[in-house]
Coordinates of C-alpha atoms in Angstrom, one line a residue:
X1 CA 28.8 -6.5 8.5
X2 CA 28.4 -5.4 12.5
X3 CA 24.7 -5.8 13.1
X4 CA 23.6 -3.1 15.4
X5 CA 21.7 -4.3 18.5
X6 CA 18.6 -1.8 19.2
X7 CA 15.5 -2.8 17.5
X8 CA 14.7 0.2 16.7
X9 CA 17.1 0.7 13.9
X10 CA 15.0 -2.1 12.3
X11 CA 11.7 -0.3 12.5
X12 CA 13.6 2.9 11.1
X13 CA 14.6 0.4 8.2
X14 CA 11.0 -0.5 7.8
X15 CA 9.7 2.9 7.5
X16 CA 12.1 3.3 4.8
X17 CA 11.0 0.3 2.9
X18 CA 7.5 1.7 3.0
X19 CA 9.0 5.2 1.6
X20 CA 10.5 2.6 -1.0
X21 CA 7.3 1.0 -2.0
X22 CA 5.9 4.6 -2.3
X23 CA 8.2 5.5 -5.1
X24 CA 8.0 2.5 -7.0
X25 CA 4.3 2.6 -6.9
X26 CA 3.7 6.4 -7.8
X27 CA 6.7 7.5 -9.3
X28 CA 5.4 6.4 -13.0
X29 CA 2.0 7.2 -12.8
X30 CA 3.2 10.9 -12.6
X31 CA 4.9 10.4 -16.0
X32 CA 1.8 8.8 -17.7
X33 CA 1.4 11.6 -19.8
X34 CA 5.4 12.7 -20.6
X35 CA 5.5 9.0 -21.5
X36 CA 2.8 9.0 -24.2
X37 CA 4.3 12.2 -25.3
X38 CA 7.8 11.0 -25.6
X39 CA 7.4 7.7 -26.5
X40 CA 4.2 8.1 -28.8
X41 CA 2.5 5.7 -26.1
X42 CA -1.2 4.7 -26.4
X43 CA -3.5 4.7 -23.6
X44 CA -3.8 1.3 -23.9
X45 CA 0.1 0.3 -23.8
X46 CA -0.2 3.3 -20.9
X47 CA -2.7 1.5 -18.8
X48 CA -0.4 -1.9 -19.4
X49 CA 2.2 -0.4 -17.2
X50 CA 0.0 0.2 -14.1
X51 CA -1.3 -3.7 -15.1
X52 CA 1.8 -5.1 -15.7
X53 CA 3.2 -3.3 -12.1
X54 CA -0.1 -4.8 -9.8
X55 CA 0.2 -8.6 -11.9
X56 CA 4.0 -9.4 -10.8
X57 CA 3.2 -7.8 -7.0
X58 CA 0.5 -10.3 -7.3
X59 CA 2.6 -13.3 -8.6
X60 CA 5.2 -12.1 -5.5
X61 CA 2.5 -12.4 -2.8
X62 CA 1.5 -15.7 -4.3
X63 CA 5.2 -17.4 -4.6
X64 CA 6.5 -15.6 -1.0
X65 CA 4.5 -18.3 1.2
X66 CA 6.6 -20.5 0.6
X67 CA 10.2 -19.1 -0.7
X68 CA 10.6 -16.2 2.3
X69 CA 11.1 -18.8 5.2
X70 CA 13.2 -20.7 3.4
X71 CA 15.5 -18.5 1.8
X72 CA 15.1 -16.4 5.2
X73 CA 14.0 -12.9 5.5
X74 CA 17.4 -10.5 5.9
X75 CA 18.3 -12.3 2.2
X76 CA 15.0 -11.4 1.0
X77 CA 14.0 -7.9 2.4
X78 CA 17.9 -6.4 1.1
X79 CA 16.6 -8.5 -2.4
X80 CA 13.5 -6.4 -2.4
X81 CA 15.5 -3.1 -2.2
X82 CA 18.0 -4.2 -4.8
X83 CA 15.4 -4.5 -7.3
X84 CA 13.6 -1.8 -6.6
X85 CA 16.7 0.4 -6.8
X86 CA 17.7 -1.5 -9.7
X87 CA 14.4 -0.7 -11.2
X88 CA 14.2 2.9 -10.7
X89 CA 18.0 2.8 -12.5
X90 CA 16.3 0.8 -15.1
X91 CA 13.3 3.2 -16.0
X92 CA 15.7 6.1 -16.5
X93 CA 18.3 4.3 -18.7
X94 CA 16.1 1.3 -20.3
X95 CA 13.6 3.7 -22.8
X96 CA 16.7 5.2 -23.9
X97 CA 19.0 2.4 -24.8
X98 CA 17.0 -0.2 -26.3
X99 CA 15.3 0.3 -29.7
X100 CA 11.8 -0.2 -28.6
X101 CA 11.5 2.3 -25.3
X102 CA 8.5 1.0 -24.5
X103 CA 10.2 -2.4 -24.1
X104 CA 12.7 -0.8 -21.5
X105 CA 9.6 0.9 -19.7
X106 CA 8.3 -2.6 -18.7
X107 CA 11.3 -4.5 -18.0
X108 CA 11.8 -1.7 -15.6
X109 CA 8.3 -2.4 -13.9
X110 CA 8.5 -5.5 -13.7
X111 CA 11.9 -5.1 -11.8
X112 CA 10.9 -3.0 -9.1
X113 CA 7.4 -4.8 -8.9
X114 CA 9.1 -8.0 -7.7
X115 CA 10.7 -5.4 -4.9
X116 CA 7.4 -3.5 -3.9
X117 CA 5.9 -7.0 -3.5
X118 CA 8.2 -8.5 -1.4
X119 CA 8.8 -5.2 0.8
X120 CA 4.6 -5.7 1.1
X121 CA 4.8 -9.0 2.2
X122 CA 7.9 -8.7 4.2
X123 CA 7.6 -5.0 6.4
X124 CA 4.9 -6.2 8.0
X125 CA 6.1 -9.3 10.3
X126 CA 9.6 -7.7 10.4
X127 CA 7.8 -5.3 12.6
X128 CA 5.5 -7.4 14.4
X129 CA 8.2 -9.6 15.3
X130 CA 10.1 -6.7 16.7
X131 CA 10.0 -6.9 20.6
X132 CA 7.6 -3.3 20.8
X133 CA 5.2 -3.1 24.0
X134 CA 2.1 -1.6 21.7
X135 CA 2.0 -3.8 18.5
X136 CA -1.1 -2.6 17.1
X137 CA 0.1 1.3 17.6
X138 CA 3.7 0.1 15.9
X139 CA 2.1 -1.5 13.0
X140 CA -0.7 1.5 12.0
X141 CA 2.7 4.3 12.6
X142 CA 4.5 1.7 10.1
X143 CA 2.4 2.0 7.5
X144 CA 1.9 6.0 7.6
X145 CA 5.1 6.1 6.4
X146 CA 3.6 4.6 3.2
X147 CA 1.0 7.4 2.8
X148 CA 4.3 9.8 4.1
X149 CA 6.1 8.7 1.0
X150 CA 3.2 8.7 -1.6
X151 CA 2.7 12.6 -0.4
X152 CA 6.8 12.9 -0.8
X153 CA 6.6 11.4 -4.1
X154 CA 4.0 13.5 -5.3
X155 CA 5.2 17.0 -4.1
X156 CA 9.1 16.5 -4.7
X157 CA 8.6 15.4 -7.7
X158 CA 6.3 18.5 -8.8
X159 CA 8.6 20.7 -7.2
X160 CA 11.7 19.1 -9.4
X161 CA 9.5 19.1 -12.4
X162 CA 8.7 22.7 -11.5
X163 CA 12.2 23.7 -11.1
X164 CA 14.1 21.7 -13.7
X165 CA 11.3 20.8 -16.4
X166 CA 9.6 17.1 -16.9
X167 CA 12.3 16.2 -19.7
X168 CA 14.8 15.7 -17.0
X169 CA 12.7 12.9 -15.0
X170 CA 15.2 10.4 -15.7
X171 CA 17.5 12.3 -13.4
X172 CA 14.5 12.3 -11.0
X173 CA 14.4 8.4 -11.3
X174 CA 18.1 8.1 -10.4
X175 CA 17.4 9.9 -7.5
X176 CA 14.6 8.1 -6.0
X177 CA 16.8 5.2 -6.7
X178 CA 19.2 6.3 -3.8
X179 CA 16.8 5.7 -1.1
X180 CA 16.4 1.3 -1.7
X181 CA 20.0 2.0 -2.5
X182 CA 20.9 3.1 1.3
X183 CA 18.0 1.3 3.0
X184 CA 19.6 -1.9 1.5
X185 CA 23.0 -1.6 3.8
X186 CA 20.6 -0.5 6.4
X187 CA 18.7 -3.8 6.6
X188 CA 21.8 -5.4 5.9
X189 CA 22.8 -4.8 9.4
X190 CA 19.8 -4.1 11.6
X191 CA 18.7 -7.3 13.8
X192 CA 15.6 -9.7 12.7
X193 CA 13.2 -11.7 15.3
X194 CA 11.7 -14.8 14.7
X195 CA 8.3 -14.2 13.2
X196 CA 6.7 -16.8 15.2
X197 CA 8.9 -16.9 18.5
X198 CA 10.5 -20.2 19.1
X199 CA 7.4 -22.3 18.2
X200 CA 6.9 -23.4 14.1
X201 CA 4.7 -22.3 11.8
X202 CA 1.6 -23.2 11.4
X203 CA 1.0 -24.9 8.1
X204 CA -0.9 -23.7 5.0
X205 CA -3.1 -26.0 5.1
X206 CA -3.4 -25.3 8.9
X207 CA -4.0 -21.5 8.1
X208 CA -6.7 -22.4 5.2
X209 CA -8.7 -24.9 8.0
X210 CA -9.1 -21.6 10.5
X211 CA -12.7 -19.6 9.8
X212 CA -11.2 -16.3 11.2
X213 CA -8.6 -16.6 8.5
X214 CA -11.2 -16.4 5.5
X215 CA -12.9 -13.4 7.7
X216 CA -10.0 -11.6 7.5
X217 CA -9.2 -12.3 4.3
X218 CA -12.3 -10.5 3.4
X219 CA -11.5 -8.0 5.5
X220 CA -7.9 -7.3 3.6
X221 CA -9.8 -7.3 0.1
X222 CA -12.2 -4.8 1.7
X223 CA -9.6 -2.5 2.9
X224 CA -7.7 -2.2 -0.2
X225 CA -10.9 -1.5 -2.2
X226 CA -12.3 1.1 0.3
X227 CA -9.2 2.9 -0.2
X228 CA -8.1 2.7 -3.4
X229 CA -11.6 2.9 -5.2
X230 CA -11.6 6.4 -3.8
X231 CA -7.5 7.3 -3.8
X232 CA -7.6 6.2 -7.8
X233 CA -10.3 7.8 -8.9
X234 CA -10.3 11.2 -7.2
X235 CA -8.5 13.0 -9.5
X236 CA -10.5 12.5 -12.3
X237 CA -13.7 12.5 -9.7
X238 CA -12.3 16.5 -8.7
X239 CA -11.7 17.4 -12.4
X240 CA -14.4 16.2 -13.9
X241 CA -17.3 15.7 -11.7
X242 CA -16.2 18.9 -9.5
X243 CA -15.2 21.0 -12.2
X244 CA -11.8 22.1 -10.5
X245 CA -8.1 22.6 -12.4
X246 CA -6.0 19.7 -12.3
X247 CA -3.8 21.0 -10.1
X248 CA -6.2 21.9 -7.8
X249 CA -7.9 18.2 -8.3
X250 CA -4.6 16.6 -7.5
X251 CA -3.5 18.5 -4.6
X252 CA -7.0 18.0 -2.9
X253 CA -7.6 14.5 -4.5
X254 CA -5.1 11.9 -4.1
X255 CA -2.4 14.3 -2.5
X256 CA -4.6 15.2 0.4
X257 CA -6.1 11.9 0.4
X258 CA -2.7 10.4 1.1
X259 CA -1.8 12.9 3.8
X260 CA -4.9 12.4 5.7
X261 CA -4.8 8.6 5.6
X262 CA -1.2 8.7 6.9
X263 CA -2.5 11.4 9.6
X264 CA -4.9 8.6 10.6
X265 CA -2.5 5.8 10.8
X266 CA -0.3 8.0 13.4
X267 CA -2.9 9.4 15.7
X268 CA -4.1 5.7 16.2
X269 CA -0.7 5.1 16.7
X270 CA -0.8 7.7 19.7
X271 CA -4.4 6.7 20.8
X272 CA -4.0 2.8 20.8
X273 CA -3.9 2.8 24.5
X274 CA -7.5 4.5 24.8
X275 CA -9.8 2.9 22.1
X276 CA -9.6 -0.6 21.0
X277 CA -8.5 -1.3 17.4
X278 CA -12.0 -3.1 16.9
X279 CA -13.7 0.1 17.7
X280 CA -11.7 2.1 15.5
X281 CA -12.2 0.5 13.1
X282 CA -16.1 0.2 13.4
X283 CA -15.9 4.1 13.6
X284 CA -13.5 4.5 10.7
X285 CA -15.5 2.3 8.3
X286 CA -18.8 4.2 9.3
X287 CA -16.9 7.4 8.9
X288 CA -15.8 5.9 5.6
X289 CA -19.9 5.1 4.7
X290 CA -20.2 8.6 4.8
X291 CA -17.4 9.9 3.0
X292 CA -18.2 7.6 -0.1
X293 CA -22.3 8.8 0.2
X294 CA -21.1 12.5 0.7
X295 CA -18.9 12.6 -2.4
X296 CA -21.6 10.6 -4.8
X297 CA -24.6 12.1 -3.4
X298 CA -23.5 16.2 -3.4
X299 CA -23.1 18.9 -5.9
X300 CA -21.0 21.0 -3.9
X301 CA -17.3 21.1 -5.4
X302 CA -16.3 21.9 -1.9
X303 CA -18.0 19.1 0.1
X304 CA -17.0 16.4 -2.6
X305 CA -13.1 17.9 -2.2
X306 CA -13.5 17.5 1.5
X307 CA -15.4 13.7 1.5
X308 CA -12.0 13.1 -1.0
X309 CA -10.0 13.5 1.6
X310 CA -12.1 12.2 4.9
X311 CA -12.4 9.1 3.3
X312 CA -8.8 9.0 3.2
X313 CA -8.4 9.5 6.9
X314 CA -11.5 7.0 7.1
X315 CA -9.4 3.9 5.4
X316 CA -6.1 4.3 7.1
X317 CA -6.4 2.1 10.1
X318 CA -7.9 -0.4 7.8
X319 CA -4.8 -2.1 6.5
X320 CA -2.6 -2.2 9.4
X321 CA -5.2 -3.1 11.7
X322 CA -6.6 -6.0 10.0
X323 CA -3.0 -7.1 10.1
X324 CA -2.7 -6.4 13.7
X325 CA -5.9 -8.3 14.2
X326 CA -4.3 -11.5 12.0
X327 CA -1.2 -11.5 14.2
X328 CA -3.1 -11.5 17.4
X329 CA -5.6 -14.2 16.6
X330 CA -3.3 -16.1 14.4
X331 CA 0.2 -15.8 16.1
X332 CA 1.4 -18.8 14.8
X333 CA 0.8 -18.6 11.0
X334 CA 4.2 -17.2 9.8
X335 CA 5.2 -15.6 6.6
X336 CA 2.0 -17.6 5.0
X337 CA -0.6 -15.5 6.6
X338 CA 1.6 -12.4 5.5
X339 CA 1.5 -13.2 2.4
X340 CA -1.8 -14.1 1.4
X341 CA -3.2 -11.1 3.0
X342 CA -0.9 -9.2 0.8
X343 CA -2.4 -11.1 -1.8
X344 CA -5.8 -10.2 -0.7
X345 CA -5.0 -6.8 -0.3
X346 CA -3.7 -6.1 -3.9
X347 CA -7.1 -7.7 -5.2
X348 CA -9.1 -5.2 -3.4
X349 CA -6.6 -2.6 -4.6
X350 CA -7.5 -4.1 -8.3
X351 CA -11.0 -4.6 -7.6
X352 CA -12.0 -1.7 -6.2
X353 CA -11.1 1.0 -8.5
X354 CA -12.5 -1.3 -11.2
X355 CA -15.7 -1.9 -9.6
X356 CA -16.1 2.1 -9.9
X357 CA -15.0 2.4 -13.7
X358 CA -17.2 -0.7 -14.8
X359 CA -20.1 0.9 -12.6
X360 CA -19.7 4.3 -14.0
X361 CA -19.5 3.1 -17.6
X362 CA -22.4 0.8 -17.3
X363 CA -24.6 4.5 -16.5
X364 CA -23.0 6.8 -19.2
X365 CA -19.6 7.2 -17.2
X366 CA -21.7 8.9 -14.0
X367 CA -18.7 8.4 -11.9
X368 CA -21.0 9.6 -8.7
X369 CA -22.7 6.5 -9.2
X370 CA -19.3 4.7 -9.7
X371 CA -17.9 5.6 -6.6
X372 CA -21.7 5.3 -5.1
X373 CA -21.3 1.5 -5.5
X374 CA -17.8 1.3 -3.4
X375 CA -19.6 1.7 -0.5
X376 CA -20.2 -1.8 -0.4
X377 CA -16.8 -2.2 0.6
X378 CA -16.6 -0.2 4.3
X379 CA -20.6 -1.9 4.7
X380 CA -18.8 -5.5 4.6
X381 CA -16.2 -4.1 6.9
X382 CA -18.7 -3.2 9.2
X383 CA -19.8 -6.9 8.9
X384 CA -16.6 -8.5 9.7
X385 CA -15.9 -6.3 12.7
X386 CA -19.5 -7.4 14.1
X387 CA -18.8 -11.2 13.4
X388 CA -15.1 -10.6 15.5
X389 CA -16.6 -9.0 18.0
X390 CA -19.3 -11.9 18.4
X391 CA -16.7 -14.5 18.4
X392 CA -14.9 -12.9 21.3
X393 CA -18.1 -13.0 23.0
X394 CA -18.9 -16.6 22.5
X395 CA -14.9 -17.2 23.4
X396 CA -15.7 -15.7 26.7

C-alpha cells in the first residue's frame, strides 16, 4: 500500500485506536444485565468477564516490552485492530453458535483484550514519536478521544437500544466492529517515526536502575486508581447512595464523568503553552482531593452528582501527562517504558475500584467511606509531583 506522507494522518489514526479501545472496554459492560438474562449468567461468571478482559490487557503490557520492537510497530498496531475487530465479530456470533454461550462470551474477550492492550501500549509512542511542536498538548488531546469514545459508546448504544430494542445488540456489536475494521487500512498506510530517534534503546535493565522511573511508576498506578475508583463506582454511588433513577445515575455518573475528563484532556491541550504540565497537575490532583471529600463527606444528591463528574475533569491530565513527563525525562527508554507504565496503569485501574468495594464492605457496604479512602490516591500524586519538582531544583 502507498503510505501517505503527513503525519498527521497518523495522529488521526491514533485517535481512532483510542475510539477503538473505548468500545472494546465498554461495549459489554452495557450488556451485563441482557447477558445474565439471556444466558442465565451468574453474577459471579458476570464479574469473570470484566476479570478475564483487565488479566489478558495485563499479560499484553507485560509480554509487549520485549515482542513490539522486534516484531516492529506498523505489524503490531494493524494486529491490535484486527483483534479487536475480530473480537467484536466474535461476541455477536460466538454465544450463539457454540453450545455453551458463555464459552463464546470469553473467547470473545479475550480476543479483543489482546487488541485494547496493545493499542494501550502502542498509541502512545506512535504519537510521541510523531514530529508535533507541543508534545505534552498532543499526547493529553490523544487521549480525550478515549473519554470521546467511552461517551460515544455509552449514548449510541442507548439510542440503538432505544430505537431497535437490546435483543438486537449483536447487530450493535457488528457495527462497532467497523471502526478497528477501517482504522486497520488506515494505519496500514499512515507513516511511523522511530520512537527513540536514531539513538537505541535504553535497556530494561537500564530503565529499572533509573529512580525517576519507579516515581513514575507510582505515579501511573495512582492515576488509573484516582480515576477509575470514582468512574467504576459512580453509578452505583448515584443510585444508591444519592437515591437517583438509573438512568439519571448513569447519565450524571460515569457518562458525564467521561465527558468532563475528555473536556479536561483538550483544554490542557489548548492551554499547554501557558501552565506547565507539572502545575496542572498539582492543581488537578488537589482539585481531585476535593472531589473525592465532596462526594463522601455530603448528603446532597446534587453536590455528590456534581463531585462525580469534577473528579472526572480532575483525573484527566493524569494519564497523559505522566506519560508526557516519562518521555521527557526518559527519551531514550523505548517501547519498554511504554509498556510498563501501561502495566502500571491497569493495576491502579484494578486496584482502585477494589480498594473502594473492599473498604465499603469492611463498614457495612458505606460506599461514602469506600470512595473516602481513594483519596489516598490524588494525595500520593501530590507527593510525586513535589519530589519532581525538587529534583529539577537540585538539577539546576
Amino acid at each position: 500500500m502507498k503510505k501517505t506522507t503527513n503525519y498527521n494522518h497518523t495522529i488521526y489514526a491514533s485517535y481512532i485506536g483510542y475510539i477503538t479501545q473505548a468500545i472494546v472496554n465498554n461495549f459489554a459492560p452495557l450488556l451485563f444485565i441482557t447477558f445474565s438474562r439471556e444466558f442465565s449468567l451468574t453474577l459471579d461468571k458476570i464479574a469473570l468477564i470484566t476479570t478475564v478482559n483487565f488479566a489478558v490487557q495485563l499479560t499484553v503490557d507485560l509480554l509487549s516490552s520485549k515482542l513490539v520492537d522486534k516484531i516492529g510497530y506498523r505489524i503490531c498496531i494493524v494486529a491490535a485492530h484486527v483483534f479487536s475487530a475480530v473480537g467484536l465479530l466474535a461476541l455477536a456470533l460466538l454465544p450463539s453458535v457454540l453450545s455453551v454461550p458463555y464459552a463464546g462470551i470469553l473467547v470473545a474477550v479475550v480476543l479483543y483484550a489482546i487488541g485494547g492492550g496493545l493499542i494501550e501500549v502502542l498509541i502512545s509512542p506512535i504519537v510521541e514519536a510523531c514530529p508535533t511542536a507541543k508534545k505534552e498538548a498532543a499526547m493529553s488531546l490523544l487521549h480525550s478521544f478515549y473519554c470521546w469514545g467511552h461517551v460515544g459508546v455509552v449514548l449510541l448504544s442507548a439510542l440503538f437500544f432505544r430505537l431497535f430494542g437490546v435483543e438486537n445488540w449483536r447487530v450493535l456489536a457488528v457495527i462497532w466492529a467497523a471502526v478497528p475494521t477501517v482504522n486497520c487500512f488506515f494505519f496500514a498506510t499512515v507513516p511511523l517515526y522511530p520512537i527513540t530517534g536514531d539513538a537505541p534503546s535504553m535497556s530494561v535493565k537500564a530503565l529499572f536502575r533509573q529512580k525517576i522511573f519507579w516515581l513514575l511508576m507510582v505515579m501511573m498506578v495512582c492515576a488509573g486508581a484516582a480515576e477509575q475508583a470514582m468512574s467504576q463506582w459512580a453509578s452505583a454511588f448515584a443510585e444508591s447512595v444519592l437515591g437517583v433513577s438509573k438512568t439519571v445515575g448513569d447519565l450524571a455518573g460515569p457518562c458525564a464523568f467521561a465527558l468532563l475528563m475528555g473536556t479536561s484532556r483538550a483544554l490542557y491541550a489548548k492551554a499547554e503553552a501557558r501552565i506547565s504540565l507539572r502545575k496542572a497537575m498539582l492543581l488537578s490532583a488537589l482539585l481531585c482531593i476535593a472531589a473525592y471529600l465532596a462526594a463522601s463527606l455530603t448528603q446532597l444528591p446534587a453536590a455528590g452528582l456534581a463531585a462525580c463528574a469534577v473528579c472526572g475533569f480532575s483525573v484527566g491530565i493524569f494519564w497523559p501527562g505522566t506519560f508526557s513527563l516519562a518521555a521527557k525525562k526518559l527519551p531514550l527508554a523505548g517501547t519498554a517504558m511504554y509498556a510498563f507504565m501501561a502495566l502500571a496503569g491497569d493495576v491502579g485501574c484494578s486496584g482502585g475500584p477494589t480498594l473502594v468495594g473492599m473498604v465499603a464492605n469492611a463498614v457495612g457496604g458505606n460506599l461514602k467511606i469506600g470512595l473516602l479512602a481513594a483519596v489516598v490516591f490524588p494525595v500520593l500524586i501530590v507527593l510525586c509531583v513535589a519530589v519532581l519538582k525538587k529534583q529539577v531544583k537540585q538539577k539546576h
